[in-house]
XYZ file of C-alpha atoms in Angstrom:
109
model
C 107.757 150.594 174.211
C 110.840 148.141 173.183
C 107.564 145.127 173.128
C 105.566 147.283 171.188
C 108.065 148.304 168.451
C 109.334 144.494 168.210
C 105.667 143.497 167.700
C 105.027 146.006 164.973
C 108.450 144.992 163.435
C 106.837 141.261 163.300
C 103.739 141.987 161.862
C 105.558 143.756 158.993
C 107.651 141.112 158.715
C 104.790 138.952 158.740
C 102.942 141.169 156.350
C 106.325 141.517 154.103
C 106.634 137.646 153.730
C 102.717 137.160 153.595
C 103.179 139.741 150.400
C 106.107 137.753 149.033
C 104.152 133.889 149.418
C 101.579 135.925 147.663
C 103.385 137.027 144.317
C 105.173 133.718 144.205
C 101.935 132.074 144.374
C 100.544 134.298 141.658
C 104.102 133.767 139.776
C 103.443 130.185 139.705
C 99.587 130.135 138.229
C 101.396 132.396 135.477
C 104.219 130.340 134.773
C 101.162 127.632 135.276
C 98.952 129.165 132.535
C 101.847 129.893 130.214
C 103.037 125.959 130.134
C 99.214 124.942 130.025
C 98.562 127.673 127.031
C 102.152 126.317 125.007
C 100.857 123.173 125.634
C 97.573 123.839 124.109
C 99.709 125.458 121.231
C 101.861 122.519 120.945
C 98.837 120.249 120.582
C 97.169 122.162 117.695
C 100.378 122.049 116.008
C 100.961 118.123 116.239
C 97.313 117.783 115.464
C 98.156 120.287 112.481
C 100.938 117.901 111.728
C 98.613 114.817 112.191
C 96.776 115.774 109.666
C 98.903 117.348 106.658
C 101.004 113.991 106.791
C 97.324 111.954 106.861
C 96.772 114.364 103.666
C 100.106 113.234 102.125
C 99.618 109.614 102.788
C 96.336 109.621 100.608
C 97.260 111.272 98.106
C 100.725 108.877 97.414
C 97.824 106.105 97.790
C 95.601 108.219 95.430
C 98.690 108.587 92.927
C 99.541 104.748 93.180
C 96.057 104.174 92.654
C 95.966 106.590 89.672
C 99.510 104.598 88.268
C 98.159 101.302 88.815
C 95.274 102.104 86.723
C 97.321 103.511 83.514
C 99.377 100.586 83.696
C 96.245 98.062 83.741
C 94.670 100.352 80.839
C 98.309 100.575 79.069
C 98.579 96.437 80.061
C 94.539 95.761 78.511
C 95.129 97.990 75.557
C 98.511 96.173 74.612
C 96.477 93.035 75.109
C 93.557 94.040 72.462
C 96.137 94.349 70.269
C 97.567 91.649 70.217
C 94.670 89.483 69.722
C 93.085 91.803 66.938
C 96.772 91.273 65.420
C 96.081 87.823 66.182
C 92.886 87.224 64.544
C 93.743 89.246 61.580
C 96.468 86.676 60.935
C 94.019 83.895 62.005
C 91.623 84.860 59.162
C 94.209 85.547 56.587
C 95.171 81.727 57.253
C 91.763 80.500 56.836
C 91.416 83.009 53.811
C 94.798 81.338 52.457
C 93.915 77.953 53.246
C 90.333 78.586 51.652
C 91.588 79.901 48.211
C 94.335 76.862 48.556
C 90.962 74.855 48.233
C 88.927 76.490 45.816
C 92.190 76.826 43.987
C 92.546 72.679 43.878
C 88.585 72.112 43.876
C 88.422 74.797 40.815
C 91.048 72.715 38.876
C 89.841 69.415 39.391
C 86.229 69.061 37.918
């Protein structure tokens, strides 16, 4: 009876640590799928990242863009200006110089 009782107390050993491989298994593919589910999380959340700062960078390059435009239009304008200013003077000169003439030619017969 001592042989008999022994082997029952082994095979609920065996059953007792067969239980306990078997929730630290299962612990482990849920510690498992937790890490691989954060890492999922973590992903999305760079690739969030990823893209907001993509976002930012083209609109700064939009804005310089938008800048560098109103300064060419400011710069072109400035320029028109100048040469209308220019050839306003340029034809009150020849409009000066052209009365100086008829002035002398008008006198001199």
């Amino acid at each position: 009876m001592d042989e008999r009782q022994r082997a029952e107390a082994n095979r609920a050993d065996e059953r007792r640590i067969a239980e306990e491989k078997a929730e630290l298994k299962e612990q482990i593919r849920q510690d498992q799928l937790l890490q691989a589910k954060q890492e999922r999380e973590d992903a999305r959340e760079q690739a969030r990242f990823n893209r907001e700062a993509a976002a930012d960078r083209a609109a700064e390059r939009a804005a310089e863009r938008e800048a560098d435009r109103r300064e060419e239009t400011r710069r072109y304008e400035a320029n028109q200006e100048r040469l209308a200013a220019a050839q306003v003077a340029a034809q009150a000169a020849q409009m000066a110089m052209f009365a100086g003439l008829m002035g002398k030619g008008a006198g001199n017969p």
